[in-house]
PDB file of C-alpha atoms in Angstrom:
ATOM      1  CA  UNK A   1     143.430  55.952 101.065  1.00  0.00           C
ATOM      2  CA  UNK A   2     139.822  55.908 100.207  1.00  0.00           C
ATOM      3  CA  UNK A   3     139.914  57.758 103.711  1.00  0.00           C
ATOM      4  CA  UNK A   4     142.438  60.279 102.512  1.00  0.00           C
ATOM      5  CA  UNK A   5     139.556  60.894  99.124  1.00  0.00           C
ATOM      6  CA  UNK A   6     137.089  61.704 101.932  1.00  0.00           C
ATOM      7  CA  UNK A   7     139.290  63.182 103.602  1.00  0.00           C
ATOM      8  CA  UNK A   8     140.077  65.887 101.010  1.00  0.00           C
ATOM      9  CA  UNK A   9     136.143  65.508  99.644  1.00  0.00           C
ATOM     10  CA  UNK A  10     135.797  67.398 102.505  1.00  0.00           C
ATOM     11  CA  UNK A  11     138.212  69.982 102.345  1.00  0.00           C
ATOM     12  CA  UNK A  12     137.074  71.328  99.442  1.00  0.00           C
ATOM     13  CA  UNK A  13     133.556  71.171 100.252  1.00  0.00           C
ATOM     14  CA  UNK A  14     134.766  73.333 103.252  1.00  0.00           C
ATOM     15  CA  UNK A  15     136.992  75.870 101.628  1.00  0.00           C
ATOM     16  CA  UNK A  16     133.847  76.076  98.788  1.00  0.00           C
ATOM     17  CA  UNK A  17     131.232  76.640 102.338  1.00  0.00           C
ATOM     18  CA  UNK A  18     134.373  79.603 103.551  1.00  0.00           C
ATOM     19  CA  UNK A  19     134.318  81.292 100.226  1.00  0.00           C
ATOM     20  CA  UNK A  20     130.996  81.384  99.690  1.00  0.00           C
ATOM     21  CA  UNK A  21     130.509  82.919 104.109  1.00  0.00           C
ATOM     22  CA  UNK A  22     133.085  85.729 103.437  1.00  0.00           C
ATOM     23  CA  UNK A  23     131.745  86.557  99.966  1.00  0.00           C
ATOM     24  CA  UNK A  24     128.621  86.890 100.827  1.00  0.00           C
ATOM     25  CA  UNK A  25     129.325  88.604 104.523  1.00  0.00           C
ATOM     26  CA  UNK A  26     127.880  92.215 104.334  1.00  0.00           C
ATOM     27  CA  UNK A  27     127.088  92.166 101.249  1.00  0.00           C
ATOM     28  CA  UNK A  28     124.206  92.082  98.532  1.00  0.00           C
ATOM     29  CA  UNK A  29     123.899  88.204  99.209  1.00  0.00           C
ATOM     30  CA  UNK A  30     122.788  88.667 102.486  1.00  0.00           C
ATOM     31  CA  UNK A  31     119.588  89.716 101.207  1.00  0.00           C
ATOM     32  CA  UNK A  32     116.851  86.497 100.513  1.00  0.00           C
ATOM     33  CA  UNK A  33     114.937  88.286  98.055  1.00  0.00           C
ATOM     34  CA  UNK A  34     115.696  88.643  94.596  1.00  0.00           C
ATOM     35  CA  UNK A  35     119.161  91.107  94.527  1.00  0.00           C
ATOM     36  CA  UNK A  36     118.790  93.958  91.465  1.00  0.00           C
ATOM     37  CA  UNK A  37     121.682  95.006  89.385  1.00  0.00           C
ATOM     38  CA  UNK A  38     123.681  97.986  92.061  1.00  0.00           C
ATOM     39  CA  UNK A  39     123.424 101.346  91.587  1.00  0.00           C
ATOM     40  CA  UNK A  40     119.135 101.235  91.522  1.00  0.00           C
ATOM     41  CA  UNK A  41     117.324 103.651  93.641  1.00  0.00           C
ATOM     42  CA  UNK A  42     114.086 104.698  95.341  1.00  0.00           C
ATOM     43  CA  UNK A  43     112.277 106.589  93.138  1.00  0.00           C
ATOM     44  CA  UNK A  44     110.799 110.097  93.666  1.00  0.00           C
ATOM     45  CA  UNK A  45     107.191 110.497  94.834  1.00  0.00           C
ATOM     46  CA  UNK A  46     104.931 112.324  97.225  1.00  0.00           C
ATOM     47  CA  UNK A  47     101.670 110.911  97.247  1.00  0.00           C
ATOM     48  CA  UNK A  48      99.128 111.000 100.759  1.00  0.00           C
ATOM     49  CA  UNK A  49      98.863 108.053 103.215  1.00  0.00           C
ATOM     50  CA  UNK A  50      95.416 106.433 104.307  1.00  0.00           C
ATOM     51  CA  UNK A  51      95.365 109.453 107.174  1.00  0.00           C
ATOM     52  CA  UNK A  52      96.375 112.840 104.941  1.00  0.00           C
ATOM     53  CA  UNK A  53      99.741 112.458 105.784  1.00  0.00           C
ATOM     54  CA  UNK A  54     102.199 112.972 102.988  1.00  0.00           C
ATOM     55  CA  UNK A  55     104.845 110.473 103.010  1.00  0.00           C
ATOM     56  CA  UNK A  56     107.953 111.048  99.913  1.00  0.00           C
ATOM     57  CA  UNK A  57     111.102 109.882  98.803  1.00  0.00           C
ATOM     58  CA  UNK A  58     113.029 111.334 100.421  1.00  0.00           C
ATOM     59  CA  UNK A  59     110.649 111.915 104.167  1.00  0.00           C
ATOM     60  CA  UNK A  60     112.151 108.204 104.293  1.00  0.00           C
ATOM     61  CA  UNK A  61     115.519 108.065 104.124  1.00  0.00           C
ATOM     62  CA  UNK A  62     116.897 107.070 106.725  1.00  0.00           C
ATOM     63  CA  UNK A  63     114.516 104.051 106.831  1.00  0.00           C
ATOM     64  CA  UNK A  64     114.413 100.891 105.594  1.00  0.00           C
ATOM     65  CA  UNK A  65     111.342 100.858 103.417  1.00  0.00           C
ATOM     66  CA  UNK A  66     109.638  97.913 101.438  1.00  0.00           C
ATOM     67  CA  UNK A  67     107.612  99.060  99.077  1.00  0.00           C
ATOM     68  CA  UNK A  68     104.856  97.803  97.101  1.00  0.00           C
ATOM     69  CA  UNK A  69     101.969  97.633  95.102  1.00  0.00           C
ATOM     70  CA  UNK A  70      98.140  97.061  95.949  1.00  0.00           C
ATOM     71  CA  UNK A  71      94.592  97.327  95.023  1.00  0.00           C
ATOM     72  CA  UNK A  72      92.270  97.415  98.043  1.00  0.00           C
ATOM     73  CA  UNK A  73      89.677  95.171  95.313  1.00  0.00           C
ATOM     74  CA  UNK A  74      92.711  92.489  94.891  1.00  0.00           C
ATOM     75  CA  UNK A  75      91.785  89.310  96.380  1.00  0.00           C
ATOM     76  CA  UNK A  76      95.083  87.433  95.335  1.00  0.00           C
ATOM     77  CA  UNK A  77      98.110  88.314  96.497  1.00  0.00           C
ATOM     78  CA  UNK A  78      97.774  91.829  97.688  1.00  0.00           C
ATOM     79  CA  UNK A  79      96.160  90.155 100.898  1.00  0.00           C
ATOM     80  CA  UNK A  80      99.152  88.526 101.294  1.00  0.00           C
ATOM     81  CA  UNK A  81     101.486  90.592 100.631  1.00  0.00           C
ATOM     82  CA  UNK A  82      99.666  93.278 103.025  1.00  0.00           C
ATOM     83  CA  UNK A  83      99.158  90.523 106.725  1.00  0.00           C
ATOM     84  CA  UNK A  84     102.621  90.024 105.661  1.00  0.00           C
ATOM     85  CA  UNK A  85     103.848  93.261 105.934  1.00  0.00           C
ATOM     86  CA  UNK A  86     102.008  93.959 108.875  1.00  0.00           C
ATOM     87  CA  UNK A  87     103.109  90.871 110.569  1.00  0.00           C
ATOM     88  CA  UNK A  88     106.948  91.553 109.638  1.00  0.00           C
ATOM     89  CA  UNK A  89     106.530  95.470 110.992  1.00  0.00           C
ATOM     90  CA  UNK A  90     105.265  93.802 114.106  1.00  0.00           C
ATOM     91  CA  UNK A  91     108.246  91.204 114.675  1.00  0.00           C
ATOM     92  CA  UNK A  92     110.595  94.762 113.936  1.00  0.00           C
ATOM     93  CA  UNK A  93     109.249  96.986 116.482  1.00  0.00           C
ATOM     94  CA  UNK A  94     108.696  99.989 113.661  1.00  0.00           C
ATOM     95  CA  UNK A  95     111.577 102.201 114.795  1.00  0.00           C
ATOM     96  CA  UNK A  96     113.663 102.476 111.227  1.00  0.00           C
ATOM     97  CA  UNK A  97     111.471 100.835 109.050  1.00  0.00           C
ATOM     98  CA  UNK A  98     108.835 101.671 107.248  1.00  0.00           C
ATOM     99  CA  UNK A  99     106.440  99.712 104.960  1.00  0.00           C
ATOM    100  CA  UNK A 100     104.162 101.303 101.977  1.00  0.00           C
ATOM    101  CA  UNK A 101     101.636 100.693  99.305  1.00  0.00           C
ATOM    102  CA  UNK A 102     101.362 102.529  96.270  1.00  0.00           C
ATOM    103  CA  UNK A 103      97.510 102.221  95.047  1.00  0.00           C
ATOM    104  CA  UNK A 104      97.422 100.359  91.311  1.00  0.00           C
ATOM    105  CA  UNK A 105      93.637 101.322  91.153  1.00  0.00           C
ATOM    106  CA  UNK A 106      93.213 104.843  92.688  1.00  0.00           C
ATOM    107  CA  UNK A 107      89.373 104.971  91.075  1.00  0.00           C
ATOM    108  CA  UNK A 108      88.712 102.151  92.690  1.00  0.00           C
ATOM    109  CA  UNK A 109      91.098 102.823  95.584  1.00  0.00           C
ATOM    110  CA  UNK A 110      88.605 104.989  98.074  1.00  0.00           C
ATOM    111  CA  UNK A 111      89.437 106.346 101.680  1.00  0.00           C
ATOM    112  CA  UNK A 112      86.537 103.915 102.875  1.00  0.00           C
ATOM    113  CA  UNK A 113      88.180 101.127 100.814  1.00  0.00           C
ATOM    114  CA  UNK A 114      91.829 101.257 102.336  1.00  0.00           C
ATOM    115  CA  UNK A 115      90.842 101.021 105.424  1.00  0.00           C
ATOM    116  CA  UNK A 116      88.767  98.218 105.451  1.00  0.00           C
ATOM    117  CA  UNK A 117      91.469  96.766 103.714  1.00  0.00           C
ATOM    118  CA  UNK A 118      94.077  97.238 105.979  1.00  0.00           C
ATOM    119  CA  UNK A 119      92.068  96.053 108.650  1.00  0.00           C
ATOM    120  CA  UNK A 120      90.696  92.902 107.357  1.00  0.00           C
ATOM    121  CA  UNK A 121      94.515  92.365 107.172  1.00  0.00           C
ATOM    122  CA  UNK A 122      95.555  93.662 110.485  1.00  0.00           C
ATOM    123  CA  UNK A 123      97.680  96.193 108.422  1.00  0.00           C
ATOM    124  CA  UNK A 124      96.508  99.551 109.335  1.00  0.00           C
ATOM    125  CA  UNK A 125      98.895 100.345 111.827  1.00  0.00           C
ATOM    126  CA  UNK A 126     101.755  99.276 110.377  1.00  0.00           C
ATOM    127  CA  UNK A 127     101.468  99.756 106.190  1.00  0.00           C
ATOM    128  CA  UNK A 128     100.835 103.240 104.792  1.00  0.00           C
ATOM    129  CA  UNK A 129      98.903 102.858 101.957  1.00  0.00           C
ATOM    130  CA  UNK A 130      99.691 105.887  99.341  1.00  0.00           C
ATOM    131  CA  UNK A 131      96.552 106.956  97.717  1.00  0.00           C
ATOM    132  CA  UNK A 132      96.020 109.948  94.642  1.00  0.00           C
ATOM    133  CA  UNK A 133      94.966 110.806  91.105  1.00  0.00           C
ATOM    134  CA  UNK A 134      95.253 108.992  88.744  1.00  0.00           C
ATOM    135  CA  UNK A 135      97.454 112.470  87.213  1.00  0.00           C
ATOM    136  CA  UNK A 136      99.466 111.770  90.483  1.00  0.00           C
ATOM    137  CA  UNK A 137     100.464 108.632  90.076  1.00  0.00           C
ATOM    138  CA  UNK A 138     101.096 108.157  86.221  1.00  0.00           C
ATOM    139  CA  UNK A 139     104.505 109.011  87.100  1.00  0.00           C
ATOM    140  CA  UNK A 140     105.177 107.203  89.756  1.00  0.00           C
ATOM    141  CA  UNK A 141     104.210 103.080  88.418  1.00  0.00           C
ATOM    142  CA  UNK A 142     106.906 104.675  85.050  1.00  0.00           C
ATOM    143  CA  UNK A 143     109.364 105.790  87.416  1.00  0.00           C
ATOM    144  CA  UNK A 144     108.727 101.441  88.878  1.00  0.00           C
ATOM    145  CA  UNK A 145     108.214 100.149  85.948  1.00  0.00           C
ATOM    146  CA  UNK A 146     104.809  98.311  87.376  1.00  0.00           C
ATOM    147  CA  UNK A 147     101.637  97.726  85.546  1.00  0.00           C
ATOM    148  CA  UNK A 148      99.083  99.334  87.170  1.00  0.00           C
ATOM    149  CA  UNK A 149      94.986  97.184  87.699  1.00  0.00           C
ATOM    150  CA  UNK A 150      93.572 100.179  86.139  1.00  0.00           C
ATOM    151  CA  UNK A 151      95.335 100.053  83.018  1.00  0.00           C
ATOM    152  CA  UNK A 152      94.778  95.771  82.730  1.00  0.00           C
ATOM    153  CA  UNK A 153      91.347  96.524  83.678  1.00  0.00           C
ATOM    154  CA  UNK A 154      91.360  93.410  86.812  1.00  0.00           C
ATOM    155  CA  UNK A 155      92.177  94.059  90.039  1.00  0.00           C
ATOM    156  CA  UNK A 156      94.193  91.020  90.143  1.00  0.00           C
ATOM    157  CA  UNK A 157      95.818  91.698  86.949  1.00  0.00           C
ATOM    158  CA  UNK A 158      98.979  93.709  88.377  1.00  0.00           C
ATOM    159  CA  UNK A 159     102.496  94.296  89.734  1.00  0.00           C
ATOM    160  CA  UNK A 160     102.884  93.744  93.216  1.00  0.00           C
ATOM    161  CA  UNK A 161     106.427  92.903  94.182  1.00  0.00           C
ATOM    162  CA  UNK A 162     107.689  93.977  97.262  1.00  0.00           C
ATOM    163  CA  UNK A 163     110.682  95.709  97.016  1.00  0.00           C
ATOM    164  CA  UNK A 164     113.451  96.609 100.107  1.00  0.00           C
ATOM    165  CA  UNK A 165     115.779  99.525 100.131  1.00  0.00           C
ATOM    166  CA  UNK A 166     118.099 100.745 102.644  1.00  0.00           C
ATOM    167  CA  UNK A 167     118.593 103.588 104.658  1.00  0.00           C
ATOM    168  CA  UNK A 168     120.367 105.756 101.668  1.00  0.00           C
ATOM    169  CA  UNK A 169     117.057 103.978  99.020  1.00  0.00           C
ATOM    170  CA  UNK A 170     118.908 102.016  97.158  1.00  0.00           C
ATOM    171  CA  UNK A 171     116.908  98.805  96.147  1.00  0.00           C
ATOM    172  CA  UNK A 172     118.330  96.247  98.096  1.00  0.00           C
ATOM    173  CA  UNK A 173     115.711  93.132  96.993  1.00  0.00           C
ATOM    174  CA  UNK A 174     112.309  92.045  95.378  1.00  0.00           C
ATOM    175  CA  UNK A 175     110.395  89.349  97.597  1.00  0.00           C
ATOM    176  CA  UNK A 176     107.258  88.118  95.589  1.00  0.00           C
ATOM    177  CA  UNK A 177     103.836  86.674  96.650  1.00  0.00           C
ATOM    178  CA  UNK A 178     104.056  82.529  95.148  1.00  0.00           C
ATOM    179  CA  UNK A 179     107.369  82.577  95.429  1.00  0.00           C
ATOM    180  CA  UNK A 180     110.153  84.140  98.550  1.00  0.00           C
ATOM    181  CA  UNK A 181     107.112  86.233  99.402  1.00  0.00           C
ATOM    182  CA  UNK A 182     107.045  84.842 103.622  1.00  0.00           C
ATOM    183  CA  UNK A 183     107.039  87.486 106.958  1.00  0.00           C
ATOM    184  CA  UNK A 184     110.403  85.281 108.392  1.00  0.00           C
ATOM    185  CA  UNK A 185     111.821  86.717 105.190  1.00  0.00           C
ATOM    186  CA  UNK A 186     110.487  90.236 105.087  1.00  0.00           C
ATOM    187  CA  UNK A 187     112.018  91.203 108.884  1.00  0.00           C
ATOM    188  CA  UNK A 188     115.071  89.437 107.028  1.00  0.00           C
ATOM    189  CA  UNK A 189     115.590  91.574 104.992  1.00  0.00           C
ATOM    190  CA  UNK A 190     113.992  94.647 106.649  1.00  0.00           C
ATOM    191  CA  UNK A 191     117.095  94.045 109.838  1.00  0.00           C
ATOM    192  CA  UNK A 192     119.312  93.613 106.778  1.00  0.00           C
ATOM    193  CA  UNK A 193     118.441  97.013 105.039  1.00  0.00           C
ATOM    194  CA  UNK A 194     118.675  98.519 108.158  1.00  0.00           C
ATOM    195  CA  UNK A 195     122.199  98.013 108.587  1.00  0.00           C
ATOM    196  CA  UNK A 196     122.935  99.257 105.527  1.00  0.00           C
TER     197      UNK A 196
END
């Protein structure tokens, strides 16, 4: 009788596990970060990176994209995010993935500070750090619904999620420093987004 109860319990666990695997296969559940509601897409923007090259949301189509929001003077989350994004992109070998950081303090994020920041955290070649005037950036921050450091008055107080978008510009995952942001999770979610 005990054996039948144990076997019945194992069968129930197996059925639930198989059900989860079938449900999760090929869906947003494959992502390790928190998943946004369906239908949200990469907001429109057009800015320049640390090398003066134009980067636009339209130009990123066809690639899996990690978008975050950094301040080169930040000493808390930003260094971790930059280092982990750099490592994740190196792990994946570039190709069909792109990592983009949008400044949250265009006043203090000078080209020199951005360059120093990217080099210090080993992300110079892997992370495109986008800058512009406050007037250029205000609509971008609003579209992404982020708090910029220029409004908080502190380099360490600003929104800094890492959002993953798939090749069609659909928002698929969000990773946060101190919670689920790791190099492995970033690489995993970017890989999944590149297959979408």
